[in-house]
Amino acid sequence: DIVVELIGGCGVARELVLKAIENGKHVVTANKALLALHGNEIFAAAQKQGVMVAFEAAVAGGIPIIKALREGLTANRIEWIAGIINGTTNFILSEMRDKGLAFDTVLKEAQRLGYAEADPTFDIEGIDAAHKLTIMAAIGFGIPMQFDKAYTEGISKLTRDDIRYAEQLGYRIKLLGITRRAANGIELRVHPTLIPARRLIANVEGVMNAVLVKGDAVGATL
């Protein structure tokens, strides 16, 4: 009675998922691009058919952030979400800082270790993080999936000098996905960010992910 969607391509995956929903099947997917691009259509179809679409693994791997936003923090008015939500770029930035290596050198190592794909564009240009941020913003703020509205900037232009100068000033550079309430709507952006080195999230290294959520009742939680 449950369809587990394992196909990477969004077009084929969309058709598979919508067909399963039409047939009254619950769906489990880890395809963040599918949800960011076609989530509005998929969730509307699921609601109409009375079936579930489960997608915890679509954002931040093993971190139960989807469940936390939907259930654990449900009594809060979410004010903002900021996270390291792409392990590949976090690994690259960590290695550049720790070993003083150039971006291209560390990227090749990430590919050798299996952290980065042969075509790493989605990771290093921030697209993967923007997919995940789109999903979190939709849950946190009750808005439609709006991937096309996300400002997206990756790390491919960063140099080891950038990393070194940030360190000298007491900062670390992380690729963050940030979404927050603003005066005229919801901000949705992914870009390299200077974080004070003493902050806990600045010390999340390697392929690890971390998500900060600020709620009006609970405050900031990591």
mmCIF file of C-alpha atoms in Angstrom:
data_model
loop_
_atom_site.group_PDB
_atom_site.id
_atom_site.type_symbol
_atom_site.label_atom_id
_atom_site.label_comp_id
_atom_site.label_asym_id
_atom_site.label_seq_id
_atom_site.Cartn_x
_atom_site.Cartn_y
_atom_site.Cartn_z
ATOM 1 C CA ASP A 1 0.000 0.000 0.000
ATOM 2 C CA ILE A 2 3.037 2.314 0.037
ATOM 3 C CA VAL A 3 5.081 3.386 -2.974
ATOM 4 C CA VAL A 4 8.723 4.242 -2.259
ATOM 5 C CA GLU A 5 9.973 6.628 -4.946
ATOM 6 C CA LEU A 6 13.613 5.980 -5.828
ATOM 7 C CA ILE A 7 13.924 7.536 -9.277
ATOM 8 C CA GLY A 8 16.174 10.590 -9.482
ATOM 9 C CA GLY A 9 14.772 12.375 -12.543
ATOM 10 C CA CYS A 10 12.046 14.876 -11.627
ATOM 11 C CA GLY A 11 9.896 14.377 -14.711
ATOM 12 C CA VAL A 12 9.656 10.604 -14.436
ATOM 13 C CA ALA A 13 9.386 10.777 -10.638
ATOM 14 C CA ARG A 14 6.504 13.259 -10.855
ATOM 15 C CA GLU A 15 4.545 10.965 -13.159
ATOM 16 C CA LEU A 16 5.245 7.933 -10.969
ATOM 17 C CA VAL A 17 4.196 9.681 -7.769
ATOM 18 C CA LEU A 18 1.039 11.230 -9.235
ATOM 19 C CA LYS A 19 0.027 7.854 -10.696
ATOM 20 C CA ALA A 20 0.560 6.173 -7.340
ATOM 21 C CA ILE A 21 -1.532 8.835 -5.593
ATOM 22 C CA GLU A 22 -4.257 8.482 -8.208
ATOM 23 C CA ASN A 23 -4.309 4.753 -7.383
ATOM 24 C CA GLY A 24 -4.734 5.520 -3.678
ATOM 25 C CA LYS A 25 -1.177 4.660 -2.608
ATOM 26 C CA HIS A 26 0.803 6.397 0.120
ATOM 27 C CA VAL A 27 4.195 7.670 -1.111
ATOM 28 C CA VAL A 28 7.624 7.935 0.519
ATOM 29 C CA THR A 29 10.254 10.058 -1.243
ATOM 30 C CA ALA A 30 13.683 11.518 -0.511
ATOM 31 C CA ASN A 31 13.677 13.483 -3.782
ATOM 32 C CA LYS A 32 14.028 17.102 -2.686
ATOM 33 C CA ALA A 33 14.096 18.450 -6.248
ATOM 34 C CA LEU A 34 10.818 16.687 -7.001
ATOM 35 C CA LEU A 35 9.113 18.303 -4.014
ATOM 36 C CA ALA A 36 10.638 21.754 -4.513
ATOM 37 C CA LEU A 37 9.529 21.839 -8.143
ATOM 38 C CA HIS A 38 6.292 19.825 -8.096
ATOM 39 C CA GLY A 39 5.357 19.641 -4.403
ATOM 40 C CA ASN A 40 2.315 21.911 -4.681
ATOM 41 C CA GLU A 41 0.764 19.643 -7.306
ATOM 42 C CA ILE A 42 1.728 16.444 -5.485
ATOM 43 C CA PHE A 43 0.436 17.490 -2.057
ATOM 44 C CA ALA A 44 -2.825 18.785 -3.535
ATOM 45 C CA ALA A 45 -3.363 15.447 -5.291
ATOM 46 C CA ALA A 46 -2.539 13.523 -2.105
ATOM 47 C CA GLN A 47 -4.992 15.584 -0.060
ATOM 48 C CA LYS A 48 -7.722 15.003 -2.642
ATOM 49 C CA GLN A 49 -7.132 11.240 -2.579
ATOM 50 C CA GLY A 50 -6.712 11.035 1.191
ATOM 51 C CA VAL A 51 -3.200 9.544 1.079
ATOM 52 C CA MET A 52 0.096 10.555 2.697
ATOM 53 C CA VAL A 53 3.334 11.766 1.155
ATOM 54 C CA ALA A 54 6.231 11.180 3.565
ATOM 55 C CA PHE A 55 9.514 12.982 2.862
ATOM 56 C CA GLU A 56 11.628 13.248 6.034
ATOM 57 C CA ALA A 57 14.802 12.121 4.241
ATOM 58 C CA ALA A 58 14.439 14.841 1.585
ATOM 59 C CA VAL A 59 16.026 17.458 3.865
ATOM 60 C CA ALA A 60 19.258 17.089 5.879
ATOM 61 C CA GLY A 61 19.412 13.304 5.699
ATOM 62 C CA GLY A 62 19.100 11.790 9.166
ATOM 63 C CA ILE A 63 18.185 15.031 10.961
ATOM 64 C CA PRO A 64 14.438 14.811 11.760
ATOM 65 C CA ILE A 65 13.896 18.462 10.831
ATOM 66 C CA ILE A 66 10.665 17.890 8.904
ATOM 67 C CA LYS A 67 9.042 16.159 11.871
ATOM 68 C CA ALA A 68 10.357 18.885 14.193
ATOM 69 C CA LEU A 69 8.833 21.663 12.079
ATOM 70 C CA ARG A 70 5.520 19.879 11.517
ATOM 71 C CA GLU A 71 5.026 18.453 15.000
ATOM 72 C CA GLY A 72 7.600 19.322 17.656
ATOM 73 C CA LEU A 73 7.511 23.077 17.053
ATOM 74 C CA THR A 74 3.885 23.302 15.977
ATOM 75 C CA ALA A 75 2.950 25.578 18.924
ATOM 76 C CA ASN A 76 5.521 28.136 17.771
ATOM 77 C CA ARG A 77 5.289 30.896 15.214
ATOM 78 C CA ILE A 78 8.477 30.214 13.260
ATOM 79 C CA GLU A 79 10.464 33.417 12.811
ATOM 80 C CA TRP A 80 13.423 32.138 10.809
ATOM 81 C CA ILE A 81 15.296 29.020 9.735
ATOM 82 C CA ALA A 82 18.997 28.898 8.857
ATOM 83 C CA GLY A 83 20.967 25.784 8.116
ATOM 84 C CA ILE A 84 23.950 23.956 6.717
ATOM 85 C CA ILE A 85 21.909 21.660 4.502
ATOM 86 C CA ASN A 86 24.429 20.420 1.950
ATOM 87 C CA GLY A 87 27.133 18.102 3.249
ATOM 88 C CA THR A 88 29.277 18.273 0.114
ATOM 89 C CA THR A 89 29.834 22.019 0.303
ATOM 90 C CA ASN A 90 30.375 21.876 4.060
ATOM 91 C CA PHE A 91 33.071 19.242 3.522
ATOM 92 C CA ILE A 92 34.753 21.378 0.861
ATOM 93 C CA LEU A 93 34.760 24.514 3.024
ATOM 94 C CA SER A 94 36.005 22.554 6.048
ATOM 95 C CA GLU A 95 38.895 21.058 4.086
ATOM 96 C CA MET A 96 39.813 24.408 2.541
ATOM 97 C CA ARG A 97 39.979 25.922 6.017
ATOM 98 C CA ASP A 98 41.740 23.039 7.794
ATOM 99 C CA LYS A 99 44.306 22.247 5.111
ATOM 100 C CA GLY A 100 44.617 25.506 3.184
ATOM 101 C CA LEU A 101 43.773 23.743 -0.074
ATOM 102 C CA ALA A 102 42.298 25.254 -3.226
ATOM 103 C CA PHE A 103 38.628 24.735 -4.092
ATOM 104 C CA ASP A 104 39.334 22.565 -7.161
ATOM 105 C CA THR A 105 41.663 20.293 -5.194
ATOM 106 C CA VAL A 106 39.128 19.668 -2.451
ATOM 107 C CA LEU A 107 36.305 19.175 -4.952
ATOM 108 C CA LYS A 108 38.261 16.347 -6.599
ATOM 109 C CA GLU A 109 38.811 14.771 -3.180
ATOM 110 C CA ALA A 110 35.082 15.058 -2.429
ATOM 111 C CA GLN A 111 34.343 13.286 -5.699
ATOM 112 C CA ARG A 112 36.895 10.566 -4.916
ATOM 113 C CA LEU A 113 35.260 9.971 -1.532
ATOM 114 C CA GLY A 114 31.779 9.861 -3.057
ATOM 115 C CA TYR A 115 30.548 13.052 -1.380
ATOM 116 C CA ALA A 116 30.228 14.890 -4.698
ATOM 117 C CA GLU A 117 28.758 13.684 -7.988
ATOM 118 C CA ALA A 118 30.718 13.564 -11.237
ATOM 119 C CA ASP A 119 28.723 16.678 -12.134
ATOM 120 C CA PRO A 120 28.745 18.575 -8.818
ATOM 121 C CA THR A 121 26.785 21.606 -10.051
ATOM 122 C CA PHE A 122 23.695 21.092 -7.872
ATOM 123 C CA ASP A 123 25.861 20.953 -4.749
ATOM 124 C CA ILE A 124 28.526 23.597 -5.316
ATOM 125 C CA GLU A 125 26.177 26.157 -6.892
ATOM 126 C CA GLY A 126 23.700 25.941 -4.003
ATOM 127 C CA ILE A 127 20.834 24.395 -5.986
ATOM 128 C CA ASP A 128 20.508 21.319 -3.772
ATOM 129 C CA ALA A 129 20.412 23.527 -0.670
ATOM 130 C CA ALA A 130 17.775 25.747 -2.293
ATOM 131 C CA HIS A 131 15.586 22.705 -2.972
ATOM 132 C CA LYS A 132 15.749 21.751 0.712
ATOM 133 C CA LEU A 133 15.233 25.309 1.913
ATOM 134 C CA THR A 134 12.133 25.617 -0.268
ATOM 135 C CA ILE A 135 10.617 22.600 1.488
ATOM 136 C CA MET A 136 11.455 23.872 4.987
ATOM 137 C CA ALA A 137 10.056 27.328 4.231
ATOM 138 C CA ALA A 138 6.802 25.830 2.981
ATOM 139 C CA ILE A 139 6.370 23.860 6.202
ATOM 140 C CA GLY A 140 7.651 26.530 8.568
ATOM 141 C CA PHE A 141 5.601 29.394 7.138
ATOM 142 C CA GLY A 142 2.633 27.630 5.541
ATOM 143 C CA ILE A 143 3.430 28.899 2.048
ATOM 144 C CA PRO A 144 3.484 27.105 -1.342
ATOM 145 C CA MET A 145 6.731 25.640 -2.662
ATOM 146 C CA GLN A 146 8.461 28.543 -4.414
ATOM 147 C CA PHE A 147 11.858 27.310 -5.556
ATOM 148 C CA ASP A 148 11.881 29.774 -8.441
ATOM 149 C CA LYS A 149 11.812 32.659 -5.945
ATOM 150 C CA ALA A 150 14.941 31.535 -4.056
ATOM 151 C CA TYR A 151 18.123 33.586 -4.392
ATOM 152 C CA THR A 152 20.832 30.987 -4.994
ATOM 153 C CA GLU A 153 24.601 31.457 -4.847
ATOM 154 C CA GLY A 154 27.155 28.674 -4.444
ATOM 155 C CA ILE A 155 30.753 28.352 -3.280
ATOM 156 C CA SER A 156 32.592 27.794 -6.570
ATOM 157 C CA LYS A 157 34.029 31.338 -6.575
ATOM 158 C CA LEU A 158 35.462 31.127 -3.051
ATOM 159 C CA THR A 159 39.239 30.910 -2.694
ATOM 160 C CA ARG A 160 41.503 29.780 0.135
ATOM 161 C CA ASP A 161 42.363 33.468 0.633
ATOM 162 C CA ASP A 162 38.683 34.174 1.350
ATOM 163 C CA ILE A 163 38.700 31.393 3.939
ATOM 164 C CA ARG A 164 41.943 32.655 5.496
ATOM 165 C CA TYR A 165 40.851 36.287 5.711
ATOM 166 C CA ALA A 166 37.557 35.244 7.309
ATOM 167 C CA GLU A 167 39.501 33.275 9.929
ATOM 168 C CA GLN A 168 41.730 36.243 10.684
ATOM 169 C CA LEU A 169 38.629 38.360 11.303
ATOM 170 C CA GLY A 170 37.130 35.755 13.627
ATOM 171 C CA TYR A 171 34.646 34.263 11.183
ATOM 172 C CA ARG A 172 34.062 31.031 9.321
ATOM 173 C CA ILE A 173 32.384 30.764 5.943
ATOM 174 C CA LYS A 174 29.469 28.363 5.622
ATOM 175 C CA LEU A 175 26.978 27.867 2.812
ATOM 176 C CA LEU A 176 23.698 28.600 4.570
ATOM 177 C CA GLY A 177 20.109 28.256 3.498
ATOM 178 C CA ILE A 178 18.170 31.069 5.176
ATOM 179 C CA THR A 179 14.449 31.772 5.223
ATOM 180 C CA ARG A 180 12.682 34.268 7.460
ATOM 181 C CA ARG A 181 9.660 36.453 7.805
ATOM 182 C CA ALA A 182 10.185 39.909 6.290
ATOM 183 C CA ALA A 183 8.093 43.061 6.122
ATOM 184 C CA ASN A 184 6.781 42.250 2.650
ATOM 185 C CA GLY A 185 6.742 38.436 2.641
ATOM 186 C CA ILE A 186 9.183 35.572 3.162
ATOM 187 C CA GLU A 187 12.916 35.695 2.399
ATOM 188 C CA LEU A 188 14.344 32.611 0.699
ATOM 189 C CA ARG A 189 18.084 32.606 0.033
ATOM 190 C CA VAL A 190 21.166 30.370 -0.185
ATOM 191 C CA HIS A 191 24.667 31.866 -0.161
ATOM 192 C CA PRO A 192 28.087 31.734 1.540
ATOM 193 C CA THR A 193 27.780 33.405 4.937
ATOM 194 C CA LEU A 194 30.259 34.794 7.468
ATOM 195 C CA ILE A 195 29.513 33.292 10.892
ATOM 196 C CA PRO A 196 31.365 34.256 14.107
ATOM 197 C CA ALA A 197 33.749 31.379 14.887
ATOM 198 C CA ARG A 198 32.407 31.056 18.446
ATOM 199 C CA ARG A 199 28.917 30.159 17.227
ATOM 200 C CA LEU A 200 28.016 26.489 17.485
ATOM 201 C CA ILE A 201 26.860 26.219 13.879
ATOM 202 C CA ALA A 202 30.198 27.629 12.688
ATOM 203 C CA ASN A 203 31.858 24.552 14.215
ATOM 204 C CA VAL A 204 29.781 22.000 12.344
ATOM 205 C CA GLU A 205 32.426 20.502 10.068
ATOM 206 C CA GLY A 206 32.896 17.894 7.351
ATOM 207 C CA VAL A 207 29.816 16.400 5.719
ATOM 208 C CA MET A 208 27.649 17.148 8.757
ATOM 209 C CA ASN A 209 24.436 19.182 8.489
ATOM 210 C CA ALA A 210 22.810 21.450 11.094
ATOM 211 C CA VAL A 211 19.591 23.467 11.133
ATOM 212 C CA LEU A 212 18.796 26.444 13.387
ATOM 213 C CA VAL A 213 15.123 27.250 13.939
ATOM 214 C CA LYS A 214 13.880 30.354 15.793
ATOM 215 C CA GLY A 215 10.396 30.107 17.258
ATOM 216 C CA ASP A 216 8.575 32.778 19.216
ATOM 217 C CA ALA A 217 8.079 30.501 22.254
ATOM 218 C CA VAL A 218 11.080 28.180 22.244
ATOM 219 C CA GLY A 219 13.712 30.647 20.983
ATOM 220 C CA ALA A 220 16.580 29.401 18.824
ATOM 221 C CA THR A 221 17.074 25.648 18.612
ATOM 222 C CA LEU A 222 19.828 23.768 16.775
#
